[in-house]
């Protein structure tokens, strides 16, 4: 669902607007390559200064940032609501998740990344071996609009905690939220521009890819991810790609059907389905299918889209996404699917009310491509094995969920996904010590957790000779008999089975 243009508009500024009212939220520069390169140049000394603070100095400042976010959450949530359209409670959830990640990354960076001794081998027993995790330097972060706080912060705070400076390009739909975050950090860390903002459309993101940053963390659609990777390839800039998903929920024979239905409705419809790890398809086994569908229908009927205080879900933030949702719905109905909740009339831009679909053929668009809207297709399968087979046949592999008892963990393991929740949905995203990322079309690399910290470092190996060996191993002067001895010893140690 790449929506942005590669060429900037003629004007040097653009506005972000409220997706419901059209009210202008802010005016921002369309930063070209020169502005982006200048930001990266400013980030270089900032990165050195920030790295020089050490783990403790950074922890203090990151925890101060966390405290500020927690105290000013209402203001930030209100801005998220104005610019993205989501209900305040949804905005609060993402701020809460971001605060938890910030807290974890700040406190754990030293433990995860401090230099550590590692064992050597018998042959090189005289070498003390250690590994260190220095920061890569300057990290570029490109973010989407659907979770304008939690998603980019998932990269930003781990990159900062690992000792890097960051240049952040938020989505052109949510630059004011990006500005808010960067300004808040700058208020607390005044000495150097450790976290900077660049704004604009796709071309600004492309300029960041080509700017010579030491790593690029991208979150967005697979189509744009490919362009990002191609642009980064020009300078061999390493990338983390956090892309879309077509996440499954599997409901097994022994599942708590009520809990599964509640989770499917929340996981599929909250934030109007505009979640990379939304439940986008459900496979329920034959013994529970009818009960499960009845529970889902009863719950989904109560979910309403709107802009008022009591609405459960907000608008579709990106106007063009409504066309994708309508296309997926029309295609499913044309192929014989039935809508048990909602139908074509549910699409009333900028809102889409929930639609629960059954009897959807597996090759329908809504079963194959990311919908990013509140459509919930539920499919009957003979058993959980069939569900896993169908789940793994899709090229995406971001998140998943399994409801059941006896086989639930085993099913979770057999799914080709970066993360799976058993008997809940989306939970893995909120656990800071877990890595987050996908496989296949969902991307690669990891944010969050120890892996997410290491992602923004360059592991550096060091050996230190503690004493010379009695024979010179790595020398042209080594004794002639040494290689035959080593051959015999290798056969003895490694060649016996
Ligand atoms: P998008 O790919 O259209 O845009 C993402 C960002 O990339 C924006 O900031 C955009 O300006 C920038 N961009 C566009 N063209 C570019 C180019 N050529 N070079 C560099 N940058 C460019 O995605 P979106 O519509 O903003 O976000 C929705 C997508 O993001 C969905 O597919 C969703 O699943 C995915 N997403 C993934 C995660 C995750 O963690 N895996 C989280 C949230 C959203």
XYZ file of C-alpha atoms and ligand atoms in Angstrom:
541
model
C 0.000 0.000 0.000
C 2.674 2.467 -0.964
C 0.939 5.794 -1.183
C 3.658 8.301 -1.211
C 5.198 9.848 -4.231
C 8.883 9.642 -4.988
C 9.077 13.197 -6.319
C 8.353 16.037 -3.895
C 5.664 18.536 -4.855
C 6.801 21.888 -6.195
C 6.010 23.692 -2.940
C 8.680 23.652 -0.246
C 6.118 22.962 2.464
C 3.174 20.655 2.998
C 0.404 20.433 5.555
C -0.889 17.561 7.628
C -4.616 17.487 8.207
C -7.181 15.884 10.484
C -8.524 12.905 8.491
C -12.087 13.514 9.714
C -12.462 17.283 9.593
C -9.749 18.301 7.144
C -8.511 20.858 9.713
C -4.847 21.725 9.168
C -2.752 20.315 12.004
C 0.624 21.688 10.938
C 2.810 22.939 8.107
C 6.156 21.284 7.468
C 9.151 21.618 5.206
C 9.591 19.285 2.268
C 13.203 18.490 3.048
C 15.346 17.751 0.005
C 18.635 15.859 -0.144
C 20.649 18.880 1.012
C 18.570 19.390 4.157
C 18.681 15.677 4.898
C 22.445 15.505 4.422
C 22.895 18.569 6.634
C 20.909 16.830 9.378
C 23.054 13.720 9.052
C 26.211 15.871 9.166
C 24.971 17.527 12.388
C 24.205 14.088 13.769
C 27.830 12.913 13.439
C 29.339 14.926 16.309
C 26.088 14.435 18.238
C 26.512 10.666 17.908
C 30.076 10.835 19.206
C 28.989 12.988 22.163
C 26.020 10.735 22.957
C 28.132 7.573 22.739
C 30.666 9.267 25.025
C 28.035 9.672 27.750
C 28.226 5.940 28.323
C 25.364 3.687 29.334
C 24.698 5.481 32.596
C 24.597 8.977 31.152
C 22.266 7.853 28.389
C 20.058 5.918 30.776
C 19.474 9.023 32.898
C 18.475 11.101 29.908
C 16.317 8.406 28.320
C 14.495 7.880 31.616
C 13.910 11.636 31.813
C 12.434 11.436 28.298
C 10.256 8.555 29.459
C 9.020 10.547 32.448
C 8.175 13.464 30.191
C 6.180 11.231 27.833
C 4.302 9.685 30.747
C 3.458 13.090 32.222
C 2.522 14.716 28.909
C 0.690 11.667 27.532
C -2.678 13.450 27.337
C -1.261 16.214 25.178
C 0.468 13.721 22.902
C -2.657 11.530 22.647
C -4.741 14.545 21.680
C -2.274 15.362 18.912
C -2.311 11.738 17.708
C -6.110 11.884 17.619
C -6.102 15.130 15.643
C -3.543 14.062 13.092
C -4.218 10.323 12.764
C -7.897 10.230 13.742
C -7.780 7.299 16.173
C -9.783 7.395 19.425
C -7.976 8.771 22.461
C -7.908 5.372 24.169
C -6.101 3.829 21.191
C -3.656 6.726 21.209
C -3.081 6.134 24.902
C -2.299 2.461 24.291
C 0.464 3.307 21.859
C 1.976 5.918 24.143
C 1.896 3.397 26.990
C 3.678 0.774 24.867
C 6.293 3.320 23.758
C 6.920 4.361 27.371
C 7.411 0.732 28.418
C 9.902 0.142 25.600
C 11.764 3.327 26.441
C 12.024 2.274 30.065
C 13.260 -1.208 29.175
C 15.775 -0.092 26.555
C 17.200 2.608 28.828
C 17.638 0.253 31.778
C 18.826 -2.864 29.943
C 21.211 -1.442 27.346
C 24.252 -1.731 29.621
C 23.529 -5.336 30.551
C 22.913 -6.429 26.979
C 25.644 -4.429 25.267
C 28.496 -4.198 27.732
C 31.752 -5.832 26.614
C 31.857 -9.486 27.547
C 34.475 -12.204 27.676
C 33.821 -15.276 25.550
C 35.557 -18.664 25.641
C 38.428 -19.417 23.284
C 39.454 -22.839 21.891
C 42.071 -25.339 22.984
C 44.319 -24.334 20.109
C 44.038 -20.626 20.920
C 43.866 -21.032 24.695
C 46.411 -18.235 25.035
C 43.953 -15.742 23.529
C 41.563 -13.833 25.775
C 38.494 -13.287 23.581
C 35.880 -10.586 24.077
C 33.065 -8.998 22.142
C 31.895 -5.411 22.315
C 28.837 -3.699 20.877
C 29.701 -0.145 19.878
C 26.911 1.895 18.261
C 26.841 2.079 14.459
C 26.836 5.908 14.614
C 23.910 7.664 12.917
C 20.679 5.759 12.353
C 17.976 6.886 9.916
C 14.437 5.970 10.963
C 11.522 6.143 8.501
C 8.084 5.647 10.011
C 4.460 5.013 8.990
C 1.298 6.828 10.063
C -0.788 4.081 11.680
C 1.060 4.065 15.025
C 2.945 7.356 14.769
C 4.312 7.030 18.321
C 4.785 3.331 19.109
C 6.120 2.240 15.731
C 8.964 4.697 15.111
C 9.791 4.748 18.826
C 10.342 0.978 18.597
C 13.391 1.772 16.466
C 14.315 5.196 17.836
C 14.607 4.296 21.517
C 16.585 1.114 20.881
C 18.940 2.983 18.545
C 19.390 5.768 21.121
C 19.875 3.379 24.029
C 22.565 1.597 22.031
C 24.425 4.926 21.739
C 23.451 6.211 18.291
C 22.172 9.556 17.067
C 18.946 9.341 15.050
C 17.541 11.255 12.102
C 13.819 10.538 11.933
C 11.490 10.960 8.980
C 7.880 10.455 10.062
C 5.083 9.685 7.633
C 3.841 12.709 5.698
C 0.447 11.990 7.296
C 1.724 12.369 10.881
C 4.656 14.824 10.924
C 3.260 16.834 13.863
C 3.465 13.776 16.110
C 7.048 13.260 14.933
C 7.844 16.914 15.646
C 6.346 16.608 19.133
C 8.536 13.615 19.989
C 11.719 15.179 18.650
C 11.066 18.537 20.364
C 10.353 16.803 23.666
C 13.673 14.962 23.482
C 15.546 18.122 22.444
C 14.179 19.958 25.499
C 15.789 17.339 27.728
C 18.990 16.759 25.770
C 19.995 20.278 24.816
C 23.732 19.845 24.262
C 23.643 18.144 20.863
C 21.042 17.275 18.190
C 20.975 13.606 19.114
C 17.462 13.090 17.721
C 16.508 15.170 14.687
C 13.488 15.399 12.436
C 13.352 15.641 8.661
C 9.963 15.933 6.987
C 8.527 15.345 3.563
C 7.228 12.677 1.217
C 8.829 9.555 -0.221
C 11.661 11.532 -1.805
C 12.751 12.773 1.620
C 12.822 9.178 2.839
C 14.809 8.167 -0.235
C 17.273 11.005 0.459
C 17.726 9.676 3.985
C 18.474 6.218 2.554
C 21.182 7.751 0.343
C 22.562 10.158 2.945
C 25.297 7.915 4.295
C 23.577 7.033 7.571
C 25.168 3.994 9.155
C 21.912 2.053 9.350
C 18.381 2.603 8.148
C 15.357 1.329 10.082
C 12.254 1.386 7.916
C 8.669 0.631 8.898
C 6.053 0.669 6.164
C 4.714 -1.340 3.250
C 6.652 -4.071 1.402
C 6.549 -2.044 -1.835
C 8.280 0.910 -0.235
C 10.560 -1.454 1.683
C 11.918 -2.731 -1.635
C 12.654 0.840 -2.765
C 14.325 1.595 0.563
C 16.525 -1.480 0.270
C 17.483 -0.608 -3.314
C 18.386 2.968 -2.351
C 20.373 1.784 0.674
C 22.215 -0.725 -1.505
C 23.909 2.150 -3.340
C 26.061 2.852 -0.283
C 25.788 -0.605 1.254
C 23.817 0.910 4.102
C 22.394 -1.916 6.204
C 18.629 -1.933 6.692
C 15.989 -3.190 9.089
C 12.675 -3.648 7.297
C 9.500 -3.819 9.393
C 6.813 -4.360 6.784
C 3.186 -5.400 6.533
C 1.398 -8.555 7.570
C -1.501 -10.889 6.922
C -1.618 -12.257 10.445
C -3.659 -15.324 11.271
C -5.526 -16.400 14.342
C -6.004 -20.134 14.787
C -8.851 -21.303 17.001
C -8.331 -24.930 17.939
C -10.826 -27.568 19.138
C -10.123 -26.985 22.824
C -10.038 -23.167 22.726
C -11.959 -20.898 25.062
C -14.279 -19.794 22.277
C -15.579 -16.676 24.018
C -12.073 -15.416 24.752
C -10.957 -16.210 21.204
C -13.892 -14.328 19.708
C -13.269 -11.325 21.938
C -9.606 -11.303 20.917
C -10.402 -11.743 17.212
C -12.759 -8.775 17.283
C -10.267 -6.616 19.160
C -7.244 -7.782 17.180
C -9.012 -7.464 13.830
C -11.042 -4.322 14.286
C -9.306 -2.040 16.780
C -7.638 0.990 15.259
C -10.010 0.196 12.344
C -7.743 -2.711 11.405
C -4.865 -0.344 10.640
C -2.333 -2.390 12.590
C 0.568 -4.219 10.992
C -0.129 -7.122 13.385
C -3.923 -6.952 13.090
C -5.778 -10.267 12.921
C -6.409 -10.308 9.166
C -7.747 -13.879 8.842
C -9.093 -16.429 11.302
C -9.063 -20.203 10.888
C -11.411 -21.957 13.301
C -11.578 -25.740 13.475
C -14.841 -27.488 12.609
C -15.847 -28.395 16.203
C -15.745 -24.751 17.373
C -16.481 -22.899 14.132
C -20.233 -22.271 14.558
C -19.954 -21.155 18.175
C -16.954 -18.986 17.392
C -18.665 -17.261 14.459
C -21.785 -16.580 16.537
C -19.672 -14.977 19.285
C -17.663 -12.904 16.809
C -20.818 -11.658 15.120
C -22.436 -10.674 18.421
C -19.333 -8.747 19.491
C -18.489 -7.134 16.152
C -22.043 -5.773 15.836
C -21.361 -3.608 18.873
C -18.244 -1.997 17.358
C -18.900 1.339 15.706
C -16.713 3.665 13.656
C -16.952 7.405 14.147
C -15.298 10.551 15.399
C -17.397 11.031 18.531
C -16.194 10.219 22.027
C -18.071 6.935 22.191
C -16.978 5.501 18.841
C -14.803 2.387 19.140
C -12.784 2.956 16.006
C -11.809 6.064 14.106
C -11.488 6.873 10.410
C -9.306 5.285 7.768
C -6.401 7.694 8.063
C -5.090 7.310 4.536
C -7.906 8.127 2.087
C -6.528 5.812 -0.645
C -6.714 2.879 1.771
C -10.507 2.995 1.603
C -10.246 1.862 -2.035
C -8.154 -1.169 -1.023
C -10.660 -2.107 1.670
C -13.589 -1.725 -0.737
C -11.765 -3.750 -3.407
C -11.069 -6.589 -0.962
C -14.686 -6.583 0.236
C -16.210 -6.493 -3.268
C -13.845 -9.213 -4.469
C -14.750 -11.505 -1.542
C -18.499 -10.997 -2.047
C -18.175 -11.534 -5.809
C -16.431 -14.855 -5.096
C -19.308 -16.078 -2.957
C -18.366 -14.880 0.529
C -21.128 -13.828 2.932
C -21.024 -10.797 5.193
C -22.565 -11.669 8.576
C -21.835 -8.208 9.951
C -21.836 -5.154 7.704
C -21.411 -5.209 3.953
C -20.701 -2.798 1.109
C -22.641 -0.099 2.983
C -20.059 -0.290 5.795
C -17.631 1.638 3.624
C -18.595 5.275 4.212
C -15.375 7.317 3.935
C -13.547 8.349 5.958
C -15.077 5.584 8.114
C -15.451 1.857 7.576
C -17.682 -0.062 9.977
C -16.719 -3.632 10.866
C -17.409 -6.384 8.344
C -17.307 -10.064 9.336
C -16.970 -12.382 6.355
C -17.437 -16.143 6.076
C -17.182 -18.609 3.168
C -14.315 -16.614 1.688
C -12.313 -18.595 -0.888
C -8.657 -18.868 0.003
C -7.553 -17.094 -3.167
C -9.686 -13.993 -2.470
C -7.737 -10.755 -2.075
C -8.851 -10.406 1.546
C -7.165 -13.743 2.314
C -3.985 -13.003 0.397
C -3.099 -9.312 0.643
C -2.867 -6.926 3.565
C -6.254 -5.177 3.890
C -5.383 -2.700 6.655
C -9.052 -2.174 7.427
C -11.798 -3.592 9.659
C -12.646 -6.677 7.581
C -12.545 -9.954 9.486
C -12.716 -13.142 7.386
C -13.386 -16.341 9.357
C -12.730 -19.689 7.688
C -13.714 -23.211 8.772
C -10.865 -25.748 8.694
C -10.939 -29.476 9.450
C -8.237 -29.183 12.110
C -5.406 -26.999 13.351
C -2.908 -28.642 10.997
C -4.904 -27.423 8.028
C -4.944 -23.973 9.630
C -1.148 -23.973 9.962
C -0.758 -25.112 6.365
C -2.983 -22.298 5.119
C -1.337 -19.771 7.419
C 2.152 -20.630 6.225
C 1.182 -20.577 2.552
C 1.040 -16.760 2.650
C 4.235 -14.850 1.825
C 3.782 -12.552 4.827
C 5.025 -13.692 8.238
C 4.767 -10.969 10.870
C 2.585 -11.922 13.859
C 0.048 -14.624 14.674
C -2.130 -15.903 17.489
C -3.299 -19.329 18.596
C -6.231 -20.088 20.865
C -6.289 -23.551 22.371
C -4.846 -25.657 25.166
C -3.104 -28.956 24.508
C -1.433 -28.144 21.195
C -1.296 -24.369 21.400
C 2.446 -23.959 22.000
C 3.339 -26.538 19.371
C 1.077 -24.780 16.861
C 2.698 -21.451 17.735
C 6.108 -22.946 16.991
C 5.023 -24.323 13.638
C 3.843 -20.958 12.348
C 6.133 -19.091 9.986
C 5.845 -15.797 11.835
C 8.144 -13.470 13.729
C 5.962 -13.570 16.851
C 2.941 -15.487 18.100
C 0.604 -14.898 21.049
C -1.013 -17.931 22.667
C -4.506 -17.270 24.067
C -4.237 -13.517 23.491
C -3.575 -11.149 20.600
C -0.824 -8.637 19.867
C 0.710 -9.230 23.317
C 4.235 -9.850 22.031
C 4.435 -6.249 20.805
C 4.075 -4.904 24.319
C 6.698 -7.141 25.950
C 9.906 -5.118 25.641
C 12.238 -8.044 26.236
C 10.939 -9.846 23.124
C 12.298 -9.232 19.635
C 9.846 -7.913 17.054
C 10.079 -8.354 13.297
C 8.963 -10.549 10.451
C 9.961 -13.017 7.787
C 9.301 -13.058 4.041
C 7.214 -10.112 2.814
C 7.034 -8.867 6.398
C 10.698 -7.932 6.324
C 13.788 -8.778 8.342
C 15.890 -7.562 11.212
C 14.564 -7.075 14.720
C 13.576 -4.174 16.923
C 12.732 -4.485 20.670
C 14.494 -6.604 23.254
C 18.171 -7.548 23.346
C 18.112 -8.341 19.600
C 16.658 -4.892 18.961
C 19.489 -3.252 20.894
C 22.152 -5.285 19.101
C 20.527 -4.448 15.757
C 21.852 -0.894 16.150
C 25.405 -1.875 17.020
C 28.363 -3.342 15.171
C 29.547 -6.372 17.095
C 33.294 -6.032 17.436
C 35.507 -9.004 18.214
C 38.787 -8.559 20.070
C 41.389 -11.162 20.980
C 44.279 -10.350 23.294
C 47.264 -12.658 23.491
C 47.852 -13.444 27.149
C 51.112 -15.376 26.704
C 53.050 -16.748 23.714
C 52.611 -20.429 22.876
C 55.692 -22.631 23.066
C 55.411 -23.117 19.294
C 54.783 -20.335 16.784
C 51.496 -21.271 15.175
C 50.893 -18.272 12.953
C 54.408 -17.834 11.682
C 56.487 -18.915 8.721
C 58.978 -20.080 11.361
C 56.692 -22.722 12.803
C 58.321 -26.105 13.292
C 57.794 -28.606 10.478
C 56.363 -31.228 12.790
C 53.538 -28.926 13.967
C 51.050 -29.466 11.106
C 51.221 -33.296 11.328
C 50.646 -33.020 15.095
C 47.659 -30.723 14.553
C 46.233 -33.085 11.925
C 46.428 -36.014 14.355
C 44.884 -33.990 17.138
C 42.039 -32.796 14.866
C 41.249 -36.401 13.896
C 41.262 -37.396 17.552
C 39.080 -34.537 18.725
C 36.651 -34.137 15.821
C 36.963 -37.106 13.484
C 35.682 -39.929 15.648
C 31.991 -39.597 14.712
P 4.474 3.435 3.271
O 5.370 2.351 2.827
O 3.573 4.051 2.259
O 5.306 4.648 3.887
C 6.147 4.483 5.007
C 7.161 5.594 5.049
O 8.030 5.461 3.940
C 6.594 6.995 4.989
O 7.296 7.816 5.901
C 6.904 7.430 3.562
O 7.037 8.819 3.390
C 8.215 6.722 3.317
N 8.540 6.504 1.902
C 7.706 6.425 0.838
N 8.397 6.197 -0.295
C 9.701 6.113 0.060
C 10.905 5.863 -0.669
N 10.903 5.657 -1.983
N 12.066 5.836 0.031
C 12.088 6.008 1.377
N 10.971 6.257 2.101
C 9.798 6.296 1.458
O 3.649 2.856 4.504
P 2.483 3.534 5.333
O 1.249 3.592 4.483
O 2.957 4.795 5.954
O 2.296 2.478 6.525
C 1.486 1.350 6.439
C 2.310 0.113 6.210
O 3.260 -0.007 7.257
C 1.478 -1.167 6.285
O 1.907 -2.066 5.294
C 1.790 -1.708 7.679
O 1.586 -3.074 7.816
C 3.221 -1.314 7.817
N 3.600 -1.286 9.229
C 4.491 -2.218 9.668
C 4.842 -2.234 11.007
C 5.834 -3.234 11.527
O 6.345 -3.018 12.615
N 6.142 -4.306 10.831
C 4.307 -1.284 11.894
C 3.405 -0.366 11.404
C 3.058 -0.363 10.058
